[in-house]
mmCIF file of C-alpha atoms in Angstrom:
data_model
loop_
_atom_site.group_PDB
_atom_site.id
_atom_site.type_symbol
_atom_site.label_atom_id
_atom_site.label_comp_id
_atom_site.label_asym_id
_atom_site.label_seq_id
_atom_site.Cartn_x
_atom_site.Cartn_y
_atom_site.Cartn_z
ATOM 1 C CA UNK A 1 -9.692 26.092 17.486
ATOM 2 C CA UNK A 2 -11.415 22.738 17.924
ATOM 3 C CA UNK A 3 -12.523 22.351 21.558
ATOM 4 C CA UNK A 4 -11.128 19.285 23.242
ATOM 5 C CA UNK A 5 -12.202 17.341 26.273
ATOM 6 C CA UNK A 6 -9.892 14.934 28.024
ATOM 7 C CA UNK A 7 -11.342 11.682 29.382
ATOM 8 C CA UNK A 8 -12.531 12.376 32.913
ATOM 9 C CA UNK A 9 -12.664 16.173 32.589
ATOM 10 C CA UNK A 10 -15.491 17.597 34.658
ATOM 11 C CA UNK A 11 -15.671 20.695 32.480
ATOM 12 C CA UNK A 12 -17.090 18.983 29.404
ATOM 13 C CA UNK A 13 -18.852 15.880 28.116
ATOM 14 C CA UNK A 14 -17.309 12.574 29.034
ATOM 15 C CA UNK A 15 -15.867 10.344 26.325
ATOM 16 C CA UNK A 16 -18.434 7.866 25.094
ATOM 17 C CA UNK A 17 -16.101 4.883 25.448
ATOM 18 C CA UNK A 18 -12.893 3.973 27.234
ATOM 19 C CA UNK A 19 -11.191 3.872 23.823
ATOM 20 C CA UNK A 20 -9.230 7.145 24.203
ATOM 21 C CA UNK A 21 -7.569 6.002 27.424
ATOM 22 C CA UNK A 22 -6.722 2.607 25.972
ATOM 23 C CA UNK A 23 -5.283 4.191 22.826
ATOM 24 C CA UNK A 24 -3.226 6.583 24.936
ATOM 25 C CA UNK A 25 -1.722 3.718 26.937
ATOM 26 C CA UNK A 26 -0.984 1.738 23.771
ATOM 27 C CA UNK A 27 0.796 4.701 22.189
ATOM 28 C CA UNK A 28 2.884 5.301 25.312
ATOM 29 C CA UNK A 29 3.997 1.671 25.154
ATOM 30 C CA UNK A 30 5.413 2.170 21.636
ATOM 31 C CA UNK A 31 9.229 2.572 21.656
ATOM 32 C CA UNK A 32 9.183 5.624 19.362
ATOM 33 C CA UNK A 33 6.822 7.564 21.663
ATOM 34 C CA UNK A 34 8.080 9.413 24.747
ATOM 35 C CA UNK A 35 4.676 10.718 25.813
ATOM 36 C CA UNK A 36 1.147 10.638 24.453
ATOM 37 C CA UNK A 37 -2.292 12.041 25.151
ATOM 38 C CA UNK A 38 -5.529 11.219 23.361
ATOM 39 C CA UNK A 39 -8.417 13.692 23.432
ATOM 40 C CA UNK A 40 -11.917 13.746 22.020
ATOM 41 C CA UNK A 41 -13.396 16.727 20.222
ATOM 42 C CA UNK A 42 -16.670 18.193 21.431
ATOM 43 C CA UNK A 43 -19.660 17.702 19.161
ATOM 44 C CA UNK A 44 -20.383 15.485 16.189
ATOM 45 C CA UNK A 45 -18.823 13.892 14.315
ATOM 46 C CA UNK A 46 -16.682 12.806 17.214
ATOM 47 C CA UNK A 47 -12.953 12.875 16.481
ATOM 48 C CA UNK A 48 -10.000 11.564 18.434
ATOM 49 C CA UNK A 49 -6.770 13.575 18.425
ATOM 50 C CA UNK A 50 -3.595 11.751 19.469
ATOM 51 C CA UNK A 51 -0.776 14.027 20.600
ATOM 52 C CA UNK A 52 2.591 12.246 20.563
ATOM 53 C CA UNK A 53 6.108 13.343 21.480
ATOM 54 C CA UNK A 54 8.854 11.309 19.795
ATOM 55 C CA UNK A 55 11.505 9.495 21.776
ATOM 56 C CA UNK A 56 15.036 9.111 20.429
ATOM 57 C CA UNK A 57 13.815 6.715 17.742
ATOM 58 C CA UNK A 58 12.346 7.863 14.437
ATOM 59 C CA UNK A 59 8.617 8.433 14.736
ATOM 60 C CA UNK A 60 6.422 7.035 11.959
ATOM 61 C CA UNK A 61 2.721 7.844 12.088
ATOM 62 C CA UNK A 62 2.094 4.947 9.733
ATOM 63 C CA UNK A 63 3.703 2.533 12.192
ATOM 64 C CA UNK A 64 1.695 3.995 15.047
ATOM 65 C CA UNK A 65 -1.506 3.342 13.093
ATOM 66 C CA UNK A 66 -0.356 -0.213 12.430
ATOM 67 C CA UNK A 67 0.443 -0.591 16.135
ATOM 68 C CA UNK A 68 -3.087 0.467 17.114
ATOM 69 C CA UNK A 69 -4.676 -1.715 14.448
ATOM 70 C CA UNK A 70 -2.662 -4.738 15.602
ATOM 71 C CA UNK A 71 -3.931 -4.134 19.136
ATOM 72 C CA UNK A 72 -7.482 -3.996 17.709
ATOM 73 C CA UNK A 73 -8.099 -0.623 19.332
ATOM 74 C CA UNK A 74 -9.257 1.260 16.242
ATOM 75 C CA UNK A 75 -11.672 -0.157 13.714
ATOM 76 C CA UNK A 76 -15.284 0.114 12.664
ATOM 77 C CA UNK A 77 -15.965 -3.070 14.581
ATOM 78 C CA UNK A 78 -14.344 -1.672 17.733
ATOM 79 C CA UNK A 79 -16.543 1.415 17.404
ATOM 80 C CA UNK A 80 -13.565 3.734 17.928
ATOM 81 C CA UNK A 81 -12.435 6.056 15.122
ATOM 82 C CA UNK A 82 -8.808 6.141 14.077
ATOM 83 C CA UNK A 83 -7.138 9.101 15.806
ATOM 84 C CA UNK A 84 -5.686 12.050 13.972
ATOM 85 C CA UNK A 85 -2.091 12.616 15.037
ATOM 86 C CA UNK A 86 -0.447 15.826 16.192
ATOM 87 C CA UNK A 87 3.300 15.555 16.754
ATOM 88 C CA UNK A 88 4.594 17.555 19.710
ATOM 89 C CA UNK A 89 8.118 18.944 19.995
ATOM 90 C CA UNK A 90 10.658 16.251 20.790
ATOM 91 C CA UNK A 91 11.531 17.732 24.208
ATOM 92 C CA UNK A 92 7.962 18.596 25.150
ATOM 93 C CA UNK A 93 7.488 15.345 27.070
ATOM 94 C CA UNK A 94 9.237 17.050 30.016
ATOM 95 C CA UNK A 95 7.088 20.209 29.804
ATOM 96 C CA UNK A 96 3.916 19.500 31.769
ATOM 97 C CA UNK A 97 2.288 22.770 30.682
ATOM 98 C CA UNK A 98 2.260 21.517 27.091
ATOM 99 C CA UNK A 99 0.159 18.519 28.129
ATOM 100 C CA UNK A 100 -2.679 20.287 29.884
ATOM 101 C CA UNK A 101 -6.009 20.537 28.056
ATOM 102 C CA UNK A 102 -5.165 24.152 27.208
ATOM 103 C CA UNK A 103 -1.641 23.273 26.036
ATOM 104 C CA UNK A 104 -2.874 20.500 23.744
ATOM 105 C CA UNK A 105 -5.606 22.713 22.323
ATOM 106 C CA UNK A 106 -2.975 25.361 21.593
ATOM 107 C CA UNK A 107 -0.783 22.817 19.802
ATOM 108 C CA UNK A 108 -3.744 21.769 17.656
ATOM 109 C CA UNK A 109 -4.604 25.405 16.957
ATOM 110 C CA UNK A 110 -1.008 26.188 15.944
ATOM 111 C CA UNK A 111 -1.005 23.308 13.463
ATOM 112 C CA UNK A 112 -4.448 24.186 12.112
ATOM 113 C CA UNK A 113 -3.376 27.767 11.365
ATOM 114 C CA UNK A 114 -0.443 26.486 9.273
ATOM 115 C CA UNK A 115 -2.625 24.207 7.172
ATOM 116 C CA UNK A 116 -4.767 24.809 4.113
ATOM 117 C CA UNK A 117 -8.380 23.561 3.955
ATOM 118 C CA UNK A 118 -8.140 19.829 3.403
ATOM 119 C CA UNK A 119 -8.533 18.454 -0.122
ATOM 120 C CA UNK A 120 -7.403 14.828 -0.440
ATOM 121 C CA UNK A 121 -4.691 13.838 -2.921
ATOM 122 C CA UNK A 122 -6.353 12.172 -5.901
ATOM 123 C CA UNK A 123 -3.663 10.725 -8.164
ATOM 124 C CA UNK A 124 -0.703 8.371 -7.544
ATOM 125 C CA UNK A 125 1.998 11.055 -7.518
ATOM 126 C CA UNK A 126 0.027 13.274 -5.161
ATOM 127 C CA UNK A 127 -0.667 10.371 -2.812
ATOM 128 C CA UNK A 128 2.967 9.271 -2.872
ATOM 129 C CA UNK A 129 4.211 12.775 -2.068
ATOM 130 C CA UNK A 130 1.631 13.099 0.709
ATOM 131 C CA UNK A 131 2.993 9.879 2.248
ATOM 132 C CA UNK A 132 6.580 11.135 1.931
ATOM 133 C CA UNK A 133 5.703 14.480 3.527
ATOM 134 C CA UNK A 134 3.871 12.705 6.346
ATOM 135 C CA UNK A 135 6.913 10.536 7.047
ATOM 136 C CA UNK A 136 9.323 13.479 7.065
ATOM 137 C CA UNK A 137 7.172 16.165 8.691
ATOM 138 C CA UNK A 138 5.352 13.790 11.067
ATOM 139 C CA UNK A 139 2.046 15.494 10.208
ATOM 140 C CA UNK A 140 -1.155 13.585 9.608
ATOM 141 C CA UNK A 141 -3.521 14.040 6.678
ATOM 142 C CA UNK A 142 -1.468 16.030 4.173
ATOM 143 C CA UNK A 143 -3.774 17.720 1.658
ATOM 144 C CA UNK A 144 -3.446 19.045 -1.887
ATOM 145 C CA UNK A 145 -3.095 22.685 -0.842
ATOM 146 C CA UNK A 146 -0.701 22.220 2.079
ATOM 147 C CA UNK A 147 2.670 23.941 1.806
ATOM 148 C CA UNK A 148 5.810 21.978 2.691
ATOM 149 C CA UNK A 149 7.566 24.905 4.329
ATOM 150 C CA UNK A 150 4.511 26.223 6.169
ATOM 151 C CA UNK A 151 4.229 22.798 7.799
ATOM 152 C CA UNK A 152 7.804 22.960 9.078
ATOM 153 C CA UNK A 153 9.784 21.665 6.130
ATOM 154 C CA UNK A 154 13.284 22.994 5.482
ATOM 155 C CA UNK A 155 16.174 22.473 3.070
ATOM 156 C CA UNK A 156 17.485 19.309 4.732
ATOM 157 C CA UNK A 157 14.067 17.687 4.625
ATOM 158 C CA UNK A 158 13.698 18.780 0.994
ATOM 159 C CA UNK A 159 16.883 16.817 0.254
ATOM 160 C CA UNK A 160 15.215 13.759 1.770
ATOM 161 C CA UNK A 161 12.140 14.338 -0.416
ATOM 162 C CA UNK A 162 14.454 14.292 -3.461
ATOM 163 C CA UNK A 163 16.059 11.064 -2.245
ATOM 164 C CA UNK A 164 12.672 9.405 -1.743
ATOM 165 C CA UNK A 165 11.493 10.438 -5.214
ATOM 166 C CA UNK A 166 14.632 9.005 -6.776
ATOM 167 C CA UNK A 167 14.408 5.794 -4.772
ATOM 168 C CA UNK A 168 10.665 5.190 -5.072
ATOM 169 C CA UNK A 169 9.776 6.660 -8.456
ATOM 170 C CA UNK A 170 13.132 6.633 -10.226
ATOM 171 C CA UNK A 171 12.937 10.353 -10.930
ATOM 172 C CA UNK A 172 15.639 12.884 -10.099
ATOM 173 C CA UNK A 173 14.432 16.431 -9.466
ATOM 174 C CA UNK A 174 16.387 19.589 -8.785
ATOM 175 C CA UNK A 175 16.319 21.361 -5.427
ATOM 176 C CA UNK A 176 14.884 24.395 -7.223
ATOM 177 C CA UNK A 177 11.878 22.377 -8.379
ATOM 178 C CA UNK A 178 10.954 21.525 -4.789
ATOM 179 C CA UNK A 179 11.550 25.052 -3.490
ATOM 180 C CA UNK A 180 9.574 26.675 -6.303
ATOM 181 C CA UNK A 181 6.711 24.167 -6.000
ATOM 182 C CA UNK A 182 6.237 23.833 -2.259
ATOM 183 C CA UNK A 183 2.462 23.239 -2.380
ATOM 184 C CA UNK A 184 1.676 19.536 -2.688
ATOM 185 C CA UNK A 185 -0.417 19.769 -5.861
ATOM 186 C CA UNK A 186 2.151 21.998 -7.591
ATOM 187 C CA UNK A 187 4.989 19.730 -6.535
ATOM 188 C CA UNK A 188 3.223 16.620 -7.817
ATOM 189 C CA UNK A 189 2.494 18.332 -11.154
ATOM 190 C CA UNK A 190 6.149 19.366 -11.452
ATOM 191 C CA UNK A 191 7.341 15.818 -10.692
ATOM 192 C CA UNK A 192 4.968 14.428 -13.313
ATOM 193 C CA UNK A 193 6.328 16.881 -15.889
ATOM 194 C CA UNK A 194 9.866 15.686 -15.176
ATOM 195 C CA UNK A 195 8.749 12.078 -15.578
ATOM 196 C CA UNK A 196 7.066 12.893 -18.895
ATOM 197 C CA UNK A 197 10.192 14.670 -20.124
ATOM 198 C CA UNK A 198 12.293 11.654 -19.160
ATOM 199 C CA UNK A 199 9.919 9.340 -21.012
ATOM 200 C CA UNK A 200 10.038 11.509 -24.116
ATOM 201 C CA UNK A 201 13.834 11.740 -24.209
#
């Protein structure tokens, strides 16, 4: 588990800048966010973790990043790193225990245990699928060895992956292909094989 320290905690180092608090307020002002908390990890390199609970509207991590960039809160020039997002359960905004330092650390630990060591996607199909998974699973930083179902995917979301592939790439894949290739790299390879077969026919 990555140790976290909230801004103002007496039990650990203080945040170096007021950035985390400003980012937290900006996220809470976004209509798709019901509640947010931004924490800093202990040690170097310093990382910011943004925990967000969705409101009734669809939550897009990409739009949240754009929202923070438009407010000029995260950039190299601002000296504040872009936060990594952890999506909390939709109803967790009413559960105060989930938003304590211990509760947030547990949420991060739960997500970390479901993830594979990060290897970035490195070809167009892999990157496209990573973006699709991020949109549907609301999980930041999808890597090559992550598993769709370990990260919370299910059959209804797999249908939406198929729809996105058909809409964006013009390729129709079977449900079995997605279920049998649930790791990102395997799924991208399978999609590319279908595209090659279509091109050869």
